[in-house]
Coordinates of C-alpha atoms and ligand atoms in Angstrom, one line a residue:
M17 CA 114.1 107.4 119.9
K18 CA 111.4 104.5 118.8
V19 CA 111.7 103.8 115.6
A20 CA 109.1 100.4 113.9
I21 CA 109.5 99.6 110.1
I22 CA 106.9 97.8 108.5
G23 CA 108.2 95.3 106.4
G24 CA 111.5 93.1 106.0
G25 CA 111.6 93.7 102.6
L26 CA 114.7 95.6 100.5
S27 CA 113.5 98.6 102.0
G28 CA 112.5 98.2 104.8
V29 CA 115.9 95.9 105.6
V30 CA 117.9 99.2 104.0
C31 CA 116.1 101.9 106.2
A32 CA 116.8 99.8 109.2
L33 CA 120.8 99.4 108.3
Q34 CA 120.8 102.8 107.9
L35 CA 119.6 104.1 110.8
Q36 CA 121.6 101.7 112.5
R37 CA 124.7 103.2 111.1
Y38 CA 123.5 106.4 112.6
G39 CA 122.8 105.0 115.8
V40 CA 119.4 103.9 116.0
M41 CA 118.1 100.4 116.0
A42 CA 114.8 100.3 114.6
D43 CA 112.3 97.3 115.4
I44 CA 110.9 95.1 112.0
F45 CA 108.0 93.4 111.6
E46 CA 107.5 91.0 109.1
R47 CA 104.1 89.4 108.4
N48 CA 106.3 85.9 106.6
K49 CA 108.1 83.5 108.4
K50 CA 111.1 85.6 106.8
V51 CA 112.3 88.4 105.2
A52 CA 112.7 89.1 102.0
E53 CA 109.8 87.9 99.3
P54 CA 108.7 83.9 100.1
Y55 CA 109.2 83.0 96.7
R56 CA 113.4 83.3 94.8
H57 CA 113.4 84.7 91.4
V58 CA 116.2 86.8 88.9
G59 CA 115.6 90.8 88.6
A60 CA 118.3 93.0 87.1
A61 CA 119.4 96.5 87.2
L62 CA 119.6 97.8 83.4
E63 CA 122.0 100.7 83.0
I64 CA 119.9 102.1 79.9
A65 CA 117.2 103.0 82.8
L66 CA 119.0 104.9 85.1
R67 CA 121.3 106.8 83.1
P68 CA 122.9 109.7 83.7
I69 CA 124.1 106.8 87.0
K70 CA 127.0 104.9 84.7
D71 CA 126.8 102.1 87.0
P72 CA 123.7 101.5 89.2
L73 CA 125.4 99.4 92.1
E74 CA 128.9 101.4 92.4
Y75 CA 126.4 104.7 92.8
L76 CA 124.5 103.0 95.5
N77 CA 127.5 101.8 97.1
E78 CA 129.5 105.3 97.1
K79 CA 126.5 107.2 97.9
Y80 CA 125.1 105.3 100.3
N81 CA 127.0 102.8 101.3
I82 CA 124.8 100.1 100.2
F83 CA 125.9 97.0 97.9
L84 CA 123.8 95.2 96.3
K85 CA 125.6 91.9 95.2
S86 CA 125.2 90.9 91.7
S87 CA 124.6 87.0 90.9
G88 CA 126.7 88.2 87.6
L89 CA 126.5 90.6 84.5
V90 CA 123.6 91.5 81.8
N91 CA 125.6 91.1 78.4
K92 CA 122.6 90.3 76.1
V93 CA 119.4 91.1 76.2
I94 CA 117.0 89.6 73.5
H95 CA 113.8 91.1 72.6
N96 CA 111.5 88.7 71.4
G97 CA 108.2 90.7 69.4
P98 CA 105.0 89.2 68.8
S99 CA 106.9 87.7 65.2
T100 CA 110.8 89.3 65.4
S101 CA 113.4 89.4 68.0
S102 CA 116.7 91.7 68.1
T103 CA 119.5 91.1 70.0
I104 CA 121.9 93.5 71.9
T105 CA 125.4 93.2 73.7
G106 CA 127.2 95.3 76.0
N107 CA 127.6 96.6 79.6
L108 CA 124.2 96.4 80.0
G109 CA 123.8 95.9 83.8
Y110 CA 123.1 93.5 86.6
F111 CA 121.5 90.4 87.6
L112 CA 120.4 90.9 91.3
I113 CA 119.1 87.8 93.0
R114 CA 116.0 88.3 95.2
G115 CA 113.5 86.8 97.7
N116 CA 114.0 83.6 99.2
H117 CA 117.4 82.6 97.8
P118 CA 120.5 82.3 100.2
A119 CA 122.4 84.9 98.2
S120 CA 119.6 87.1 97.9
L121 CA 119.9 91.0 98.2
V122 CA 117.9 91.2 101.5
N123 CA 119.3 87.9 102.6
H124 CA 122.8 88.9 102.4
L125 CA 122.0 92.6 103.7
I126 CA 120.2 91.4 107.1
K127 CA 123.1 89.7 108.3
D128 CA 124.7 93.2 108.6
F129 CA 121.4 94.3 111.1
K130 CA 121.6 94.1 114.8
G131 CA 118.1 95.4 115.8
K132 CA 115.1 93.3 116.5
V133 CA 113.3 91.3 113.4
Y134 CA 109.8 90.0 114.3
L135 CA 108.8 87.3 112.0
S136 CA 104.8 86.3 111.3
K137 CA 103.8 89.5 113.1
E138 CA 101.6 91.2 111.1
V139 CA 101.0 95.1 112.4
D140 CA 98.9 98.0 111.7
Y141 CA 100.3 101.2 111.1
K142 CA 97.6 102.8 113.0
D143 CA 98.6 100.7 116.4
L144 CA 102.4 101.2 115.5
K145 CA 101.9 104.9 115.3
K146 CA 100.6 105.1 119.4
V147 CA 103.5 103.0 120.9
Y148 CA 106.7 104.5 118.6
D149 CA 108.1 107.7 117.8
L150 CA 108.2 106.8 113.9
V151 CA 107.2 104.6 111.7
I152 CA 108.7 103.2 108.3
V153 CA 106.0 101.8 105.9
A154 CA 108.3 99.2 104.2
S155 CA 105.4 97.0 103.1
G156 CA 105.8 97.5 99.8
Y157 CA 102.4 97.7 98.5
P158 CA 100.0 100.7 98.7
T159 CA 97.9 99.5 101.2
E160 CA 98.9 102.3 104.2
A161 CA 99.2 105.2 101.2
K162 CA 95.7 104.3 100.5
D163 CA 93.9 104.2 103.4
L164 CA 95.2 107.4 104.4
G165 CA 93.8 108.8 101.0
I166 CA 97.0 109.4 99.2
W167 CA 97.3 107.3 96.9
N168 CA 96.6 106.9 92.6
D169 CA 97.0 104.1 90.9
I170 CA 98.9 104.3 87.7
I171 CA 99.3 100.3 86.9
K172 CA 98.4 97.4 88.5
M173 CA 100.4 94.1 87.2
S174 CA 99.6 90.8 87.6
V175 CA 102.3 88.4 87.7
K176 CA 103.3 84.7 87.6
G177 CA 106.5 84.1 88.2
A178 CA 108.6 80.7 87.8
V179 CA 112.1 78.8 88.7
I180 CA 112.5 76.6 85.5
D181 CA 115.4 74.0 84.4
G182 CA 117.3 74.2 81.6
N183 CA 120.4 75.1 79.5
F184 CA 120.7 78.7 79.8
D185 CA 123.6 81.8 78.9
S186 CA 124.2 83.0 82.2
D187 CA 124.8 86.5 80.6
T188 CA 121.6 86.9 78.8
F189 CA 118.5 88.5 80.0
I190 CA 115.6 87.5 77.4
V191 CA 112.1 89.7 77.2
W192 CA 108.9 89.1 75.3
I193 CA 106.0 91.6 74.6
N194 CA 103.3 90.4 72.5
K195 CA 99.7 91.9 73.7
D196 CA 98.1 88.4 73.1
Y197 CA 99.4 86.9 76.2
C198 CA 100.8 89.7 78.5
K199 CA 98.2 93.2 77.1
S200 CA 101.1 96.1 77.4
G201 CA 103.0 94.0 80.0
Y202 CA 106.5 91.6 79.4
A203 CA 107.5 88.5 80.4
Y204 CA 111.1 87.5 80.8
L205 CA 113.7 85.2 81.7
S206 CA 116.4 85.8 83.5
P207 CA 119.1 83.3 84.9
F208 CA 120.2 82.4 88.1
N209 CA 123.4 80.1 86.7
N210 CA 123.8 78.0 83.2
K211 CA 120.5 75.2 84.7
E212 CA 118.3 77.6 86.5
A213 CA 116.4 80.7 85.6
S214 CA 113.0 82.7 86.7
L215 CA 110.4 82.9 83.8
V216 CA 107.8 85.5 84.5
L217 CA 105.0 86.8 82.9
A218 CA 103.5 90.2 83.8
V219 CA 100.2 91.4 82.8
N220 CA 98.3 94.2 82.9
D221 CA 94.7 95.4 84.6
I222 CA 93.8 91.4 85.2
Q223 CA 92.5 89.7 88.0
L224 CA 95.3 87.9 89.6
D225 CA 93.6 84.3 89.4
E226 CA 93.7 85.2 85.5
I227 CA 96.8 84.9 84.9
E228 CA 96.9 81.0 84.7
K229 CA 95.1 81.7 81.6
Y230 CA 97.7 84.1 80.4
W231 CA 100.5 82.4 81.7
K232 CA 99.1 79.0 79.7
K233 CA 99.3 81.4 76.2
F234 CA 102.6 82.5 77.2
I235 CA 104.3 79.1 77.2
E236 CA 102.5 77.9 74.2
S237 CA 102.9 80.8 71.9
E238 CA 106.6 80.9 72.6
K239 CA 106.8 77.0 72.8
L240 CA 108.5 77.0 76.0
N241 CA 109.1 73.5 77.5
Y242 CA 110.8 74.4 80.8
K243 CA 110.3 71.8 83.7
V244 CA 108.6 74.1 86.1
K245 CA 110.4 73.3 89.8
E246 CA 108.3 76.1 91.8
S247 CA 105.8 79.1 90.8
F248 CA 104.5 82.4 92.6
K249 CA 102.0 84.2 91.9
R250 CA 101.4 88.1 93.2
V251 CA 100.3 91.6 92.3
H252 CA 102.3 94.6 91.7
Y253 CA 101.1 98.4 91.9
A254 CA 102.9 101.3 90.5
G255 CA 101.4 104.7 91.5
F256 CA 101.5 108.3 93.1
M257 CA 101.1 109.3 96.4
Y258 CA 102.3 112.6 98.1
P259 CA 103.2 113.2 100.6
H260 CA 105.8 110.7 101.1
K261 CA 105.7 111.5 105.1
V262 CA 102.7 112.4 107.2
D263 CA 103.1 112.7 110.7
N264 CA 105.3 110.4 112.1
V265 CA 104.8 108.0 109.4
Y266 CA 107.5 107.8 106.7
F267 CA 107.0 105.8 103.3
V268 CA 109.7 104.1 101.6
G269 CA 110.2 101.2 98.7
N270 CA 107.3 100.0 96.5
A271 CA 105.3 101.2 99.1
S272 CA 105.8 105.2 98.6
G273 CA 104.7 104.5 94.9
C274 CA 108.8 104.3 93.9
L275 CA 107.9 101.3 91.3
D276 CA 108.9 102.4 87.8
P277 CA 105.4 102.6 85.8
L278 CA 107.6 101.3 82.2
L279 CA 109.9 97.8 83.1
G280 CA 108.5 97.7 87.0
F281 CA 111.8 97.9 88.4
G282 CA 111.7 98.8 91.8
A283 CA 115.3 98.0 93.9
F284 CA 117.3 100.9 92.6
S285 CA 114.4 103.4 94.5
C286 CA 114.0 101.0 97.1
V287 CA 117.3 101.9 98.5
V288 CA 117.4 105.5 97.6
T289 CA 114.0 106.4 99.6
A290 CA 115.1 104.0 102.7
S291 CA 118.3 105.5 102.6
E292 CA 116.9 109.0 102.5
A293 CA 113.9 108.5 104.7
A294 CA 117.0 107.5 107.4
K295 CA 118.7 110.4 106.7
S296 CA 115.8 112.8 107.3
I297 CA 114.6 111.2 110.8
V298 CA 118.0 111.5 112.5
Y299 CA 119.8 114.9 110.4
G300 CA 116.0 116.7 109.3
T301 CA 116.7 117.3 106.0
D302 CA 114.0 116.7 103.5
Y303 CA 112.5 114.3 102.5
E304 CA 110.5 115.1 99.6
L305 CA 113.5 117.4 98.3
A306 CA 115.8 114.2 98.1
I307 CA 114.2 111.5 97.0
K308 CA 112.5 114.1 94.0
S309 CA 115.0 112.4 91.2
V310 CA 113.3 108.9 92.2
I311 CA 109.4 110.8 91.6
D312 CA 110.7 112.8 88.7
S313 CA 111.9 109.4 86.7
N314 CA 109.6 107.8 87.5
L315 CA 106.9 110.6 86.1
K316 CA 108.5 110.3 82.7
M317 CA 108.6 106.8 82.6
L318 CA 105.0 107.3 82.9
E319 CA 104.9 108.3 79.5
F320 CA 106.8 105.9 77.9
R321 CA 104.2 103.9 79.4
K322 CA 101.3 106.0 78.2
V323 CA 102.5 105.1 74.8
F324 CA 102.9 101.7 74.9
N325 CA 99.7 101.1 76.6
K326 CA 98.6 102.4 73.2
L327 CA 100.7 100.2 70.8
N328 CA 99.7 97.2 69.2
N329 CA 101.5 94.0 68.0
K330 CA 102.7 95.4 64.7
D331 CA 103.9 98.8 66.6
Y332 CA 105.5 96.1 68.9
D333 CA 107.5 94.5 66.2
L334 CA 108.6 98.1 64.5
L335 CA 110.1 98.6 68.1
I336 CA 111.8 95.2 68.4
R337 CA 112.8 95.8 64.7
S338 CA 114.3 99.2 65.5
L339 CA 116.3 98.3 68.8
G340 CA 118.2 95.9 66.5
L341 CA 119.0 98.6 63.7
P342 CA 123.2 99.3 64.3
G343 CA 122.7 102.7 64.4
I344 CA 120.1 103.2 66.8
N345 CA 121.2 100.4 69.0
S346 CA 124.5 101.9 69.2
L347 CA 122.8 105.3 70.0
F348 CA 120.5 104.2 73.2
Y349 CA 123.0 101.0 74.6
K350 CA 126.7 101.6 73.6
W351 CA 126.8 105.3 73.7
S352 CA 126.3 105.6 77.3
K353 CA 125.8 109.6 77.5
I354 CA 122.6 109.6 75.9
N355 CA 120.1 110.1 78.8
V356 CA 117.7 107.8 77.3
V357 CA 114.8 108.8 79.9
N358 CA 115.1 112.2 79.4
M359 CA 115.5 111.5 75.2
G360 CA 112.2 109.1 75.6
Y361 CA 110.4 111.3 77.9
S362 CA 110.2 114.4 75.3
A363 CA 109.4 111.7 72.7
S364 CA 106.8 109.8 74.5
K365 CA 104.8 113.3 75.4
L366 CA 104.7 114.5 71.8
L367 CA 103.6 110.8 70.7
N368 CA 101.3 110.7 73.1
K369 CA 99.7 114.3 71.9
L370 CA 99.5 113.1 68.6
L371 CA 98.3 109.3 69.0
S372 CA 95.5 111.8 71.5
D373 CA 95.0 114.0 68.6
K374 CA 94.3 111.3 66.2
T375 CA 91.9 109.2 68.6
Ligands
LIG402 C1 108.6 89.3 90.1 C2 109.5 90.7 90.8 C3 110.3 91.0 89.5 C4 110.6 92.1 90.3 N1 111.8 92.5 89.0 C5 112.9 93.6 89.6 C6 113.6 93.8 89.2 O1 114.2 93.1 88.0 N2 114.3 94.9 89.2 C7 114.1 95.7 90.0 O2 114.6 96.4 90.4 N3 112.7 95.4 90.5 C8 112.0 94.4 90.7 N4 110.9 94.5 91.3 C9 110.7 95.5 92.1 C10 110.8 94.6 93.3 O3 109.5 94.9 94.3 C11 111.5 96.1 94.2 O4 112.6 96.5 94.0 C12 111.4 95.6 95.8 O5 112.0 94.4 96.1 C13 110.6 96.6 96.6 O6 110.9 96.5 97.9 P1 109.9 96.9 99.3 O7 110.7 96.4 100.4 O8 109.5 98.2 98.4 O9 109.0 95.5 99.0 P2 108.7 94.1 99.1 O10 109.9 93.5 98.9 O11 107.5 93.8 99.1 O12 108.5 93.9 101.2 C14 107.4 94.4 101.6 C15 107.7 93.6 103.2 O13 106.8 93.8 103.8 C16 105.8 92.8 104.5 N5 104.4 93.4 104.7 C17 103.7 94.4 104.1 N6 102.6 94.5 104.8 C18 103.0 94.1 106.2 C19 102.2 94.4 107.6 N7 101.2 95.0 107.9 N8 103.1 93.6 108.6 C20 104.2 93.3 108.4 N9 104.9 92.4 107.2 C21 104.2 93.4 106.4 C22 105.7 91.7 102.8 O14 105.2 90.3 103.6 C23 107.3 92.0 102.7 O15 108.3 91.2 103.4 C24 110.0 93.1 90.7 C25 109.4 93.0 91.1 C26 108.9 91.4 91.2 C27 107.3 91.4 91.9

């Protein structure tokens, strides 16, 4: 069976590895000179967003035999609102190095792939599907799904990220929310180590060339005077699509709309969709059914997103203050049996109704 994979990002590489385990050697096509994003940054897998799964990396390793190598534990999250902040401590998740860095997830995983990787090769799924038995779209963008008319945008984020020098706590994730510089988006600082960190700003519903203006406001408002060593800009999309397989074309990772619409997390769902697509190809399992839990979870996150979009800076401060209250803090963060996504979904639905009745 001849299989082509569009994209050498996390989902493309995971799918190629899983197919290889089943005895199918796919060809990967990557438009950049190297696999993985052409910039480096540090992301996170936060346990609270993936419950009832207790340990997301252990789960992926056990269920899919995909080991996402973490660069460290998240033991502290500092939430900063417009004029208040709160800190949560505990076993909160993992830091994951991404992109163009020797220790990144993709650079770690690709070492096990024995098939062909065509670099600097931008391809079109319509051409590939004539030559290959199956095409996996792992392009990270909704281009192909939009072309097929099966995609609806939920949120479009313009993102600027930088690698900064400074003194950092290597187990601490810092988050900012403030309508003045990130609208309904967010900013965060995540460390590579004690001396280097990623600083990222994500602003919804703006053009990418406007991001500098918001970045300047962010840096000035938060009085951040770190030395910027390198930076990148890009857009990322969360959306809904159906179906996730059209003829001989499968969609995985961000290209399948699996980026969560609240926090912009996608690594977990990349592994799930890519692994399930490989299984479906080889064993004929129902791909839609296999990825339903990811889609359902994102639909729930969408309700949070709708509430979040309606909040103002005063509400943000209230939210941050509540997160710091010992009872709430223990309920959500420390008592890991609480399914925050399910609970928050019901509350968000109610809130969304109340807020729309008010307007
Ligand atoms: C700044 C930022 C921070 C993030 N932080 C987190 C985080 O903390 N936690 C988390 O879980 N997720 C995070 N994400 C989400 C992240 O995007 C996903 O987890 C994951 O990287 C998506 O992988 P992917 O393989 O689907 O797409 P990508 O990583 O975007 O890979 C797609 C690849 O396809 C290539 N490509 C596209 N079109 C073509 C074509 N026509 N021909 C050939 N090649 C093509 C691209 O060059 C790219 O290399 C973050 C995203 C961004 C942008």
